[in-house]
Amino acid sequence: MSLKNKEQDGQYSPPSRIHLEHEEESCNDFQQFETNDQCRPHARIHLEPQEKPDTNFKQFVIKKLEKSCQCSSNKARNIIFGFLPVLQWLPKYNLKKNILGDVMSGLIVGILLVPQSIAYSLLAGQEPVYGLYTSFFASFIYFLLGTSRHISVGIFGVLCLMIGEVVDRELYKAGYDTAHVAASLGVVSNESTSLSQPSGKICDKSCYAIIVGSTVTFMAGVYQVAMGFFQVGFVSVYLSDALLSGFVTGASFTVLTSQAKYLLGLSLPRSSGVGSLITTWIHIFRNIHKTNICDLITSLLCLLVLLPTKELNERLKSKLKAPIPTELFVVVAATLVSHFGKLNEKYNTSIAGHIPTGFLPPKAPDWNLIPNVAVDAIAISIIGFAITVSLSEMFAKKHGYTVKANQEMYAIGFCNIIPSFFHCFATSAALAKTLVKESTGCQSQLSGVVTALVLLLVLLVIAPLFYSLQKSVLGVITIVNLRGALRKFKDLPEMWRISRMDTVIWFVTMLSSALISTEIGLLVGVCFSLFCVILRTQKPETSLLGVVEESEIFESMSAYKNLQAKSGIKIFRFVAPLYYINKEYFKSSLYKKTLNPVLVKAAQKKAVKKKIKKETATLSGIRDEVSVQLSHDPLEFHTIVVDCSAIQFLDTAGIHTLKEVRRDYEAIGIQVLLAQCNPSVRDSLARGEYCKKEEENLLFYSVYEAMTFAEDSQNRKDIYVPNGLSFSSD
């Protein structure tokens, strides 16, 4: 029944796919083939390439330089506004709509940052006041330079750990007794360890520690600004989500290990380098008998308070307008108990010590230290900008605006360079504080100014009140804030279900970051990720394709049912670039799914020789006829179509492989056609002289076109040579 009749009968409903049927007419003889349009060769698609203009390299460079060196008021304005995004959005700020949310979120984040800044200072091997400095300057500078409205830039645990490892190493090199560094930081002591610097000044341990920390921070900021200037943000693509997650989780184990001694009240050297986690636990168990009972009880009580309240905040975050600042309450309560109970005097507990008010005068980094810390700063800079850019883009996408990745690198770079002159250490965005900031109504980075004002108030007035705060409380705060990273283990089954390769990358990065070291763990993770990419292309998926009935769609016959294989034609798909790593796999897969032309050719020659020996008495003419017939025994197919749609590129080895395959199959009478090559693959084939100009019919724009061409060419052979016989000139 025709489509028109079905419509009239009311039986027709619009189909989801339109199928066109071609009425086939047979070609009985050569004359009909010549006169019948239906039997003529399939019409080929021919595209004429655009003519590329001849560009003079010298003129191109001069034109670019002239354009970049032109100066106008609009260009100067765009440069200034691009470098200081605050000048764009602040004049348009909606005071009535946004001020309440910004003030609330800024206050809450500032309150949370006070105890965290003090706690993470210990992780970086610094006195508590330097953590407050760091969070203050980072919040204010990002307000001026950042393009994200929501992220919270400040102190970050993993970077603090990496800074702390460099500080301990340089203190050891400089001749300080690192076994007592942690105990001396921030503690009023009669002992005074000093070192004569090249400048002639006397610098104690804590002074030299911040010099090292600020120098590393300065170099990390320089790297980040340089990456922004040269627009090499693409480096972040090598840090996948699985890799970053595994790295943060592995580093979290190291952070937890480094804080365990504070919970027990032990004075131990901080282990660094390869296997520092294992070494630290060995030191802890060897000295477990020296545990300070007062610090241990304080740690347990703080854990019993902080863990349930943190979970409560998580569960009720949709109902609470703002999270309960439990950390601040714990810090205040613990400080009061320690002060009035005189825990330091009675039980020798380790306390934060004197935290000065105000700001120290600015001081340049130690230029002599730069060669020692330049390599360490590379890993710190990459982790810092990768986390900042990824969080910026994530929250920008969620709230429907855009961020500039290069400007984000400038912002985080200057958040490190400028504060390094004010005794600060490396910063970046942090997920936990960003989530708090977003959930409490943040609308713009004006909330960062409010956060900076809260920290300024603490620095100018409140800081000395934390003198009696026990370090065990700060250690507990640091460990409790690792919950998010350690919870990633719960997501592993889902990650395994989605991508087993990503799960393996996560495990390798996590284990190497925890058991070897943070820097080496990051390098191992990147190298392993790249290896996994190569592994995926080394043995990619290959399949023979069949056509969907009444369509021009081809799919894998091993993956889908009810596909039709065209008689005499094999359609082969290779899902990867074809290059030197997988060229042999390409050939072996193709031969396995079709036939091995080398073996067929060898078998044919062997059969001919064997037959000739048996027919020694036969006449020479008859022998030649037998030879021709045997050398052309009919094969089950006459054409191989290679679907190149998933081949992104070819290298020299790939082009040579295609040439070899084509030559070997043509030697046994099978033609090889390439279909759906992208422009870069076509260019590579042209440069590699895969085919001559008169052989351009070997490349097709679709698999269906190649298949139709193969059928037409075979029909023409059948007409010209009766009974399908063809004679070779060999």
GROMACS .gro file of N, CA and C in nm, residues 202-336:
model
  405
  202ILE      N    1   7.018   3.829   6.245
  202ILE     CA    2   6.992   3.708   6.322
  202ILE      C    3   6.844   3.672   6.303
  203CYS      N    4   6.816   3.546   6.267
  203CYS     CA    5   6.679   3.502   6.239
  203CYS      C    6   6.654   3.372   6.312
  204ASP      N    7   6.547   3.366   6.394
  204ASP     CA    8   6.518   3.242   6.465
  204ASP      C    9   6.439   3.148   6.375
  205LYS      N   10   6.397   3.036   6.433
  205LYS     CA   11   6.331   2.932   6.354
  205LYS      C   12   6.204   2.981   6.286
  206SER      N   13   6.114   3.041   6.364
  206SER     CA   14   5.986   3.084   6.309
  206SER      C   15   6.006   3.191   6.203
  207CYS      N   16   6.104   3.279   6.223
  207CYS     CA   17   6.134   3.383   6.125
  207CYS      C   18   6.183   3.320   5.995
  208TYR      N   19   6.275   3.224   6.005
  208TYR     CA   20   6.329   3.160   5.885
  208TYR      C   21   6.221   3.074   5.816
  209ALA      N   22   6.131   3.015   5.896
  209ALA     CA   23   6.024   2.933   5.839
  209ALA      C   24   5.933   3.016   5.749
  210ILE      N   25   5.895   3.137   5.793
  210ILE     CA   26   5.807   3.219   5.709
  210ILE      C   27   5.882   3.276   5.590
  211ILE      N   28   6.014   3.297   5.604
  211ILE     CA   29   6.092   3.340   5.488
  211ILE      C   30   6.088   3.233   5.379
  212VAL      N   31   6.106   3.108   5.420
  212VAL     CA   32   6.099   2.997   5.322
  212VAL      C   33   5.959   2.988   5.262
  213GLY      N   34   5.856   2.993   5.349
  213GLY     CA   35   5.718   2.982   5.301
  213GLY      C   36   5.682   3.093   5.205
  214SER      N   37   5.718   3.217   5.235
  214SER     CA   38   5.684   3.329   5.148
  214SER      C   39   5.763   3.323   5.017
  215THR      N   40   5.886   3.271   5.021
  215THR     CA   41   5.965   3.259   4.898
  215THR      C   42   5.904   3.155   4.804
  216VAL      N   43   5.864   3.041   4.860
  216VAL     CA   44   5.795   2.939   4.778
  216VAL      C   45   5.667   2.997   4.720
  217THR      N   46   5.592   3.071   4.802
  217THR     CA   47   5.467   3.131   4.758
  217THR      C   48   5.491   3.231   4.646
  218PHE      N   49   5.595   3.312   4.659
  218PHE     CA   50   5.628   3.410   4.555
  218PHE      C   51   5.655   3.339   4.422
  219MET      N   52   5.735   3.233   4.425
  219MET     CA   53   5.767   3.162   4.302
  219MET      C   54   5.644   3.096   4.241
  220ALA      N   55   5.558   3.039   4.326
  220ALA     CA   56   5.434   2.978   4.276
  220ALA      C   57   5.348   3.083   4.207
  221GLY      N   58   5.338   3.202   4.267
  221GLY     CA   59   5.262   3.310   4.205
  221GLY      C   60   5.320   3.355   4.073
  222VAL      N   61   5.454   3.362   4.066
  222VAL     CA   62   5.520   3.400   3.939
  222VAL      C   63   5.487   3.299   3.831
  223TYR      N   64   5.493   3.170   3.864
  223TYR     CA   65   5.458   3.067   3.766
  223TYR      C   66   5.313   3.083   3.719
  224GLN      N   67   5.223   3.108   3.811
  224GLN     CA   68   5.081   3.121   3.775
  224GLN      C   69   5.056   3.241   3.686
  225VAL      N   70   5.118   3.354   3.717
  225VAL     CA   71   5.102   3.473   3.633
  225VAL      C   72   5.163   3.448   3.495
  226ALA      N   73   5.278   3.381   3.491
  226ALA     CA   74   5.341   3.348   3.363
  226ALA      C   75   5.251   3.258   3.279
  227MET      N   76   5.187   3.160   3.344
  227MET     CA   77   5.096   3.071   3.271
  227MET      C   78   4.976   3.148   3.218
  228GLY      N   79   4.929   3.247   3.296
  228GLY     CA   80   4.820   3.331   3.247
  228GLY      C   81   4.864   3.418   3.131
  229PHE      N   82   4.986   3.473   3.138
  229PHE     CA   83   5.035   3.561   3.033
  229PHE      C   84   5.054   3.485   2.902
  230PHE      N   85   5.111   3.366   2.911
  230PHE     CA   86   5.135   3.285   2.791
  230PHE      C   87   5.015   3.197   2.755
  231GLN      N   88   4.907   3.213   2.833
  231GLN     CA   89   4.781   3.142   2.806
  231GLN      C   90   4.802   2.991   2.794
  232VAL      N   91   4.867   2.938   2.894
  232VAL     CA   92   4.893   2.794   2.896
  232VAL      C   93   4.803   2.725   2.998
  233GLY      N   94   4.682   2.776   3.010
  233GLY     CA   95   4.587   2.712   3.100
  233GLY      C   96   4.551   2.571   3.057
  234PHE      N   97   4.589   2.536   2.933
  234PHE     CA   98   4.561   2.400   2.886
  234PHE      C   99   4.631   2.295   2.971
  235VAL      N  100   4.732   2.337   3.049
  235VAL     CA  101   4.802   2.241   3.135
  235VAL      C  102   4.703   2.174   3.230
  236SER      N  103   4.598   2.247   3.267
  236SER     CA  104   4.502   2.193   3.364
  236SER      C  105   4.424   2.075   3.308
  237VAL      N  106   4.420   2.061   3.173
  237VAL     CA  107   4.345   1.949   3.117
  237VAL      C  108   4.412   1.816   3.149
  238TYR      N  109   4.541   1.819   3.183
  238TYR     CA  110   4.609   1.695   3.219
  238TYR      C  111   4.575   1.652   3.362
  239LEU      N  112   4.505   1.739   3.436
  239LEU     CA  113   4.463   1.705   3.572
  239LEU      C  114   4.313   1.677   3.568
  240SER      N  115   4.277   1.554   3.543
  240SER     CA  116   4.136   1.517   3.535
  240SER      C  117   4.071   1.522   3.672
  241ASP      N  118   3.938   1.516   3.673
  241ASP     CA  119   3.866   1.518   3.801
  241ASP      C  120   3.905   1.398   3.887
  242ALA      N  121   3.919   1.282   3.824
  242ALA     CA  122   3.956   1.162   3.900
  242ALA      C  123   4.096   1.178   3.959
  243LEU      N  124   4.188   1.236   3.881
  243LEU     CA  125   4.324   1.256   3.930
  243LEU      C  126   4.327   1.354   4.047
  244LEU      N  127   4.258   1.469   4.031
  244LEU     CA  128   4.256   1.569   4.138
  244LEU      C  129   4.192   1.514   4.265
  245SER      N  130   4.082   1.440   4.246
  245SER     CA  131   4.014   1.382   4.362
  245SER      C  132   4.104   1.282   4.434
  246GLY      N  133   4.172   1.196   4.357
  246GLY     CA  134   4.264   1.099   4.418
  246GLY      C  135   4.381   1.167   4.486
  247PHE      N  136   4.432   1.275   4.425
  247PHE     CA  137   4.544   1.347   4.484
  247PHE      C  138   4.504   1.411   4.617
  248VAL      N  139   4.388   1.477   4.619
  248VAL     CA  140   4.342   1.543   4.742
  248VAL      C  141   4.317   1.441   4.852
  249THR      N  142   4.259   1.326   4.815
  249THR     CA  143   4.233   1.222   4.915
  249THR      C  144   4.364   1.166   4.970
  250GLY      N  145   4.460   1.138   4.881
  250GLY     CA  146   4.590   1.088   4.926
  250GLY      C  147   4.662   1.189   5.014
  251ALA      N  148   4.658   1.317   4.973
  251ALA     CA  149   4.720   1.422   5.055
  251ALA      C  150   4.650   1.436   5.188
  252SER      N  151   4.520   1.408   5.192
  252SER     CA  152   4.444   1.417   5.317
  252SER      C  153   4.495   1.316   5.420
  253PHE      N  154   4.536   1.199   5.375
  253PHE     CA  155   4.595   1.101   5.467
  253PHE      C  156   4.725   1.155   5.527
  254THR      N  157   4.804   1.224   5.442
  254THR     CA  158   4.928   1.283   5.492
  254THR      C  159   4.899   1.395   5.591
  255VAL      N  160   4.796   1.476   5.560
  255VAL     CA  161   4.756   1.583   5.653
  255VAL      C  162   4.712   1.524   5.786
  256LEU      N  163   4.628   1.422   5.780
  256LEU     CA  164   4.579   1.356   5.902
  256LEU      C  165   4.697   1.303   5.984
  257THR      N  166   4.792   1.241   5.915
  257THR     CA  167   4.909   1.184   5.984
  257THR      C  168   4.991   1.293   6.051
  258SER      N  169   5.008   1.406   5.981
  258SER     CA  170   5.090   1.514   6.037
  258SER      C  171   5.024   1.578   6.159
  259GLN      N  172   4.890   1.569   6.169
  259GLN     CA  173   4.821   1.630   6.283
  259GLN      C  174   4.801   1.533   6.400
  260ALA      N  175   4.830   1.405   6.377
  260ALA     CA  176   4.807   1.306   6.483
  260ALA      C  177   4.892   1.334   6.606
  261LYS      N  178   5.013   1.385   6.586
  261LYS     CA  179   5.102   1.412   6.700
  261LYS      C  180   5.045   1.522   6.789
  262TYR      N  181   4.972   1.618   6.729
  262TYR     CA  182   4.912   1.724   6.811
  262TYR      C  183   4.799   1.669   6.897
  263LEU      N  184   4.724   1.573   6.841
  263LEU     CA  185   4.614   1.513   6.918
  263LEU      C  186   4.667   1.437   7.039
  264LEU      N  187   4.787   1.381   7.026
  264LEU     CA  188   4.846   1.304   7.135
  264LEU      C  189   4.941   1.387   7.222
  265GLY      N  190   4.967   1.510   7.181
  265GLY     CA  191   5.057   1.595   7.257
  265GLY      C  192   5.202   1.553   7.248
  266LEU      N  193   5.242   1.495   7.134
  266LEU     CA  194   5.379   1.449   7.117
  266LEU      C  195   5.462   1.554   7.043
  267SER      N  196   5.588   1.563   7.079
  267SER     CA  197   5.681   1.652   7.010
  267SER      C  198   5.771   1.566   6.923
  268LEU      N  199   5.736   1.560   6.793
  268LEU     CA  200   5.807   1.471   6.699
  268LEU      C  201   5.855   1.551   6.579
  269PRO      N  202   5.962   1.505   6.516
  269PRO     CA  203   6.005   1.571   6.391
  269PRO      C  204   5.906   1.540   6.280
  270ARG      N  205   5.885   1.636   6.193
  270ARG     CA  206   5.797   1.611   6.079
  270ARG      C  207   5.876   1.539   5.971
  271SER      N  208   5.828   1.423   5.933
  271SER     CA  209   5.895   1.346   5.827
  271SER      C  210   5.858   1.405   5.692
  272SER      N  211   5.953   1.405   5.602
  272SER     CA  212   5.928   1.455   5.467
  272SER      C  213   5.996   1.363   5.368
  273GLY      N  214   5.960   1.381   5.242
  273GLY     CA  215   6.020   1.299   5.138
  273GLY      C  216   5.943   1.169   5.116
  274VAL      N  217   6.008   1.075   5.049
  274VAL     CA  218   5.943   0.948   5.014
  274VAL      C  219   5.910   0.869   5.140
  275GLY      N  220   5.786   0.821   5.149
  275GLY     CA  221   5.744   0.738   5.262
  275GLY      C  222   5.727   0.814   5.392
  276SER      N  223   5.700   0.946   5.384
  276SER     CA  224   5.688   1.025   5.507
  276SER      C  225   5.570   0.980   5.593
  277LEU      N  226   5.462   0.934   5.530
  277LEU     CA  227   5.345   0.890   5.607
  277LEU      C  228   5.380   0.770   5.695
  278ILE      N  229   5.448   0.671   5.637
  278ILE     CA  230   5.485   0.552   5.714
  278ILE      C  231   5.585   0.587   5.823
  279THR      N  232   5.683   0.672   5.788
  279THR     CA  233   5.784   0.712   5.886
  279THR      C  234   5.721   0.783   6.004
  280THR      N  235   5.624   0.871   5.977
  280THR     CA  236   5.558   0.946   6.085
  280THR      C  237   5.485   0.852   6.180
  281TRP      N  238   5.415   0.753   6.125
  281TRP     CA  239   5.342   0.661   6.212
  281TRP      C  240   5.439   0.574   6.294
  282ILE      N  241   5.553   0.542   6.235
  282ILE     CA  242   5.654   0.468   6.312
  282ILE      C  243   5.701   0.551   6.431
  283HIS      N  244   5.726   0.681   6.408
  283HIS     CA  245   5.767   0.770   6.517
  283HIS      C  246   5.657   0.781   6.623
  284ILE      N  247   5.532   0.787   6.577
  284ILE     CA  248   5.421   0.801   6.672
  284ILE      C  249   5.411   0.678   6.762
  285PHE      N  250   5.418   0.560   6.703
  285PHE     CA  251   5.404   0.438   6.785
  285PHE      C  252   5.525   0.415   6.875
  286ARG      N  253   5.642   0.461   6.832
  286ARG     CA  254   5.759   0.448   6.917
  286ARG      C  255   5.751   0.540   7.039
  287ASN      N  256   5.679   0.652   7.024
  287ASN     CA  257   5.670   0.750   7.133
  287ASN      C  258   5.531   0.756   7.196
  288ILE      N  259   5.450   0.654   7.168
  288ILE     CA  260   5.312   0.657   7.217
  288ILE      C  261   5.305   0.664   7.370
  289HIS      N  262   5.409   0.611   7.437
  289HIS     CA  263   5.410   0.611   7.584
  289HIS      C  264   5.429   0.752   7.640
  290LYS      N  265   5.468   0.848   7.554
  290LYS     CA  266   5.488   0.986   7.598
  290LYS      C  267   5.363   1.072   7.575
  291THR      N  268   5.253   1.008   7.542
  291THR     CA  269   5.130   1.082   7.513
  291THR      C  270   5.091   1.171   7.630
  292ASN      N  271   5.054   1.296   7.599
  292ASN     CA  272   5.005   1.390   7.700
  292ASN      C  273   4.856   1.361   7.722
  293ILE      N  274   4.819   1.311   7.836
  293ILE     CA  275   4.681   1.269   7.864
  293ILE      C  276   4.584   1.386   7.852
  294CYS      N  277   4.627   1.504   7.896
  294CYS     CA  278   4.540   1.621   7.888
  294CYS      C  279   4.506   1.655   7.742
  295ASP      N  280   4.609   1.653   7.654
  295ASP     CA  281   4.585   1.679   7.512
  295ASP      C  282   4.497   1.571   7.449
  296LEU      N  283   4.520   1.446   7.489
  296LEU     CA  284   4.440   1.337   7.434
  296LEU      C  285   4.293   1.351   7.471
  297ILE      N  286   4.265   1.384   7.601
  297ILE     CA  287   4.126   1.401   7.645
  297ILE      C  288   4.062   1.520   7.574
  298THR      N  289   4.137   1.628   7.561
  298THR     CA  290   4.085   1.746   7.490
  298THR      C  291   4.051   1.711   7.345
  299SER      N  292   4.138   1.636   7.278
  299SER     CA  293   4.115   1.597   7.139
  299SER      C  294   3.989   1.513   7.125
  300LEU      N  295   3.971   1.416   7.216
  300LEU     CA  296   3.853   1.329   7.209
  300LEU      C  297   3.725   1.408   7.232
  301LEU      N  298   3.727   1.499   7.328
  301LEU     CA  299   3.608   1.581   7.355
  301LEU      C  300   3.573   1.669   7.235
  302CYS      N  301   3.675   1.729   7.175
  302CYS     CA  302   3.650   1.814   7.057
  302CYS      C  303   3.597   1.732   6.940
  303LEU      N  304   3.651   1.612   6.920
  303LEU     CA  305   3.599   1.524   6.814
  303LEU      C  306   3.453   1.488   6.839
  304LEU      N  307   3.420   1.457   6.965
  304LEU     CA  308   3.282   1.421   6.999
  304LEU      C  309   3.185   1.536   6.976
  305VAL      N  310   3.235   1.658   6.982
  305VAL     CA  311   3.148   1.774   6.957
  305VAL      C  312   3.144   1.809   6.808
  306LEU      N  313   3.259   1.813   6.745
  306LEU     CA  314   3.267   1.862   6.607
  306LEU      C  315   3.208   1.765   6.504
  307LEU      N  316   3.237   1.636   6.518
  307LEU     CA  317   3.188   1.541   6.417
  307LEU      C  318   3.037   1.536   6.407
  308PRO      N  319   2.963   1.522   6.520
  308PRO     CA  320   2.816   1.520   6.508
  308PRO      C  321   2.758   1.652   6.457
  309THR      N  322   2.815   1.764   6.503
  309THR     CA  323   2.760   1.893   6.460
  309THR      C  324   2.789   1.919   6.313
  310LYS      N  325   2.904   1.873   6.263
  310LYS     CA  326   2.934   1.886   6.121
  310LYS      C  327   2.834   1.804   6.038
  311GLU      N  328   2.807   1.681   6.085
  311GLU     CA  329   2.709   1.598   6.016
  311GLU      C  330   2.571   1.663   6.020
  312LEU      N  331   2.537   1.723   6.133
  312LEU     CA  332   2.408   1.791   6.147
  312LEU      C  333   2.399   1.908   6.049
  313ASN      N  334   2.506   1.983   6.037
  313ASN     CA  335   2.508   2.092   5.939
  313ASN      C  336   2.485   2.041   5.798
  314GLU      N  337   2.547   1.925   5.766
  314GLU     CA  338   2.531   1.867   5.632
  314GLU      C  339   2.386   1.826   5.607
  315ARG      N  340   2.326   1.761   5.705
  315ARG     CA  341   2.190   1.711   5.687
  315ARG      C  342   2.086   1.821   5.683
  316LEU      N  343   2.110   1.929   5.758
  316LEU     CA  344   2.012   2.037   5.769
  316LEU      C  345   2.049   2.160   5.687
  317LYS      N  346   2.143   2.146   5.593
  317LYS     CA  347   2.188   2.264   5.520
  317LYS      C  348   2.078   2.326   5.434
  318SER      N  349   1.979   2.244   5.392
  318SER     CA  350   1.868   2.299   5.314
  318SER      C  351   1.771   2.377   5.401
  319LYS      N  352   1.768   2.348   5.532
  319LYS     CA  353   1.675   2.416   5.623
  319LYS      C  354   1.741   2.531   5.697
  320LEU      N  355   1.872   2.519   5.721
  320LEU     CA  356   1.942   2.624   5.794
  320LEU      C  357   1.980   2.737   5.699
  321LYS      N  358   1.957   2.860   5.742
  321LYS     CA  359   1.998   2.975   5.661
  321LYS      C  360   2.149   2.991   5.661
  322ALA      N  361   2.212   2.947   5.768
  322ALA     CA  362   2.358   2.954   5.778
  322ALA      C  363   2.405   2.837   5.862
  323PRO      N  364   2.521   2.779   5.830
  323PRO     CA  365   2.571   2.667   5.910
  323PRO      C  366   2.609   2.713   6.050
  324ILE      N  367   2.595   2.624   6.144
  324ILE     CA  368   2.632   2.656   6.283
  324ILE      C  369   2.784   2.664   6.293
  325PRO      N  370   2.840   2.777   6.338
  325PRO     CA  371   2.987   2.790   6.347
  325PRO      C  372   3.044   2.715   6.467
  326THR      N  373   3.031   2.584   6.463
  326THR     CA  374   3.071   2.501   6.577
  326THR      C  375   3.220   2.515   6.606
  327GLU      N  376   3.301   2.528   6.501
  327GLU     CA  377   3.446   2.538   6.521
  327GLU      C  378   3.481   2.659   6.607
  328LEU      N  379   3.413   2.771   6.580
  328LEU     CA  380   3.440   2.892   6.658
  328LEU      C  381   3.400   2.873   6.804
  329PHE      N  382   3.284   2.810   6.826
  329PHE     CA  383   3.239   2.783   6.963
  329PHE      C  384   3.340   2.693   7.037
  330VAL      N  385   3.389   2.591   6.966
  330VAL     CA  386   3.485   2.499   7.027
  330VAL      C  387   3.614   2.571   7.061
  331VAL      N  388   3.661   2.657   6.969
  331VAL     CA  389   3.785   2.731   6.993
  331VAL      C  390   3.770   2.824   7.113
  332VAL      N  391   3.659   2.895   7.120
  332VAL     CA  392   3.636   2.988   7.232
  332VAL      C  393   3.629   2.910   7.364
  333ALA      N  394   3.551   2.801   7.363
  333ALA     CA  395   3.534   2.723   7.487
  333ALA      C  396   3.667   2.659   7.530
  334ALA      N  397   3.740   2.603   7.433
  334ALA     CA  398   3.868   2.538   7.466
  334ALA      C  399   3.970   2.640   7.516
  335THR      N  400   3.968   2.760   7.459
  335THR     CA  401   4.062   2.864   7.504
  335THR      C  402   4.031   2.906   7.647
  336LEU      N  403   3.903   2.922   7.678
  336LEU     CA  404   3.864   2.962   7.814
  336LEU      C  405   3.902   2.854   7.916
   0.00000   0.00000   0.00000
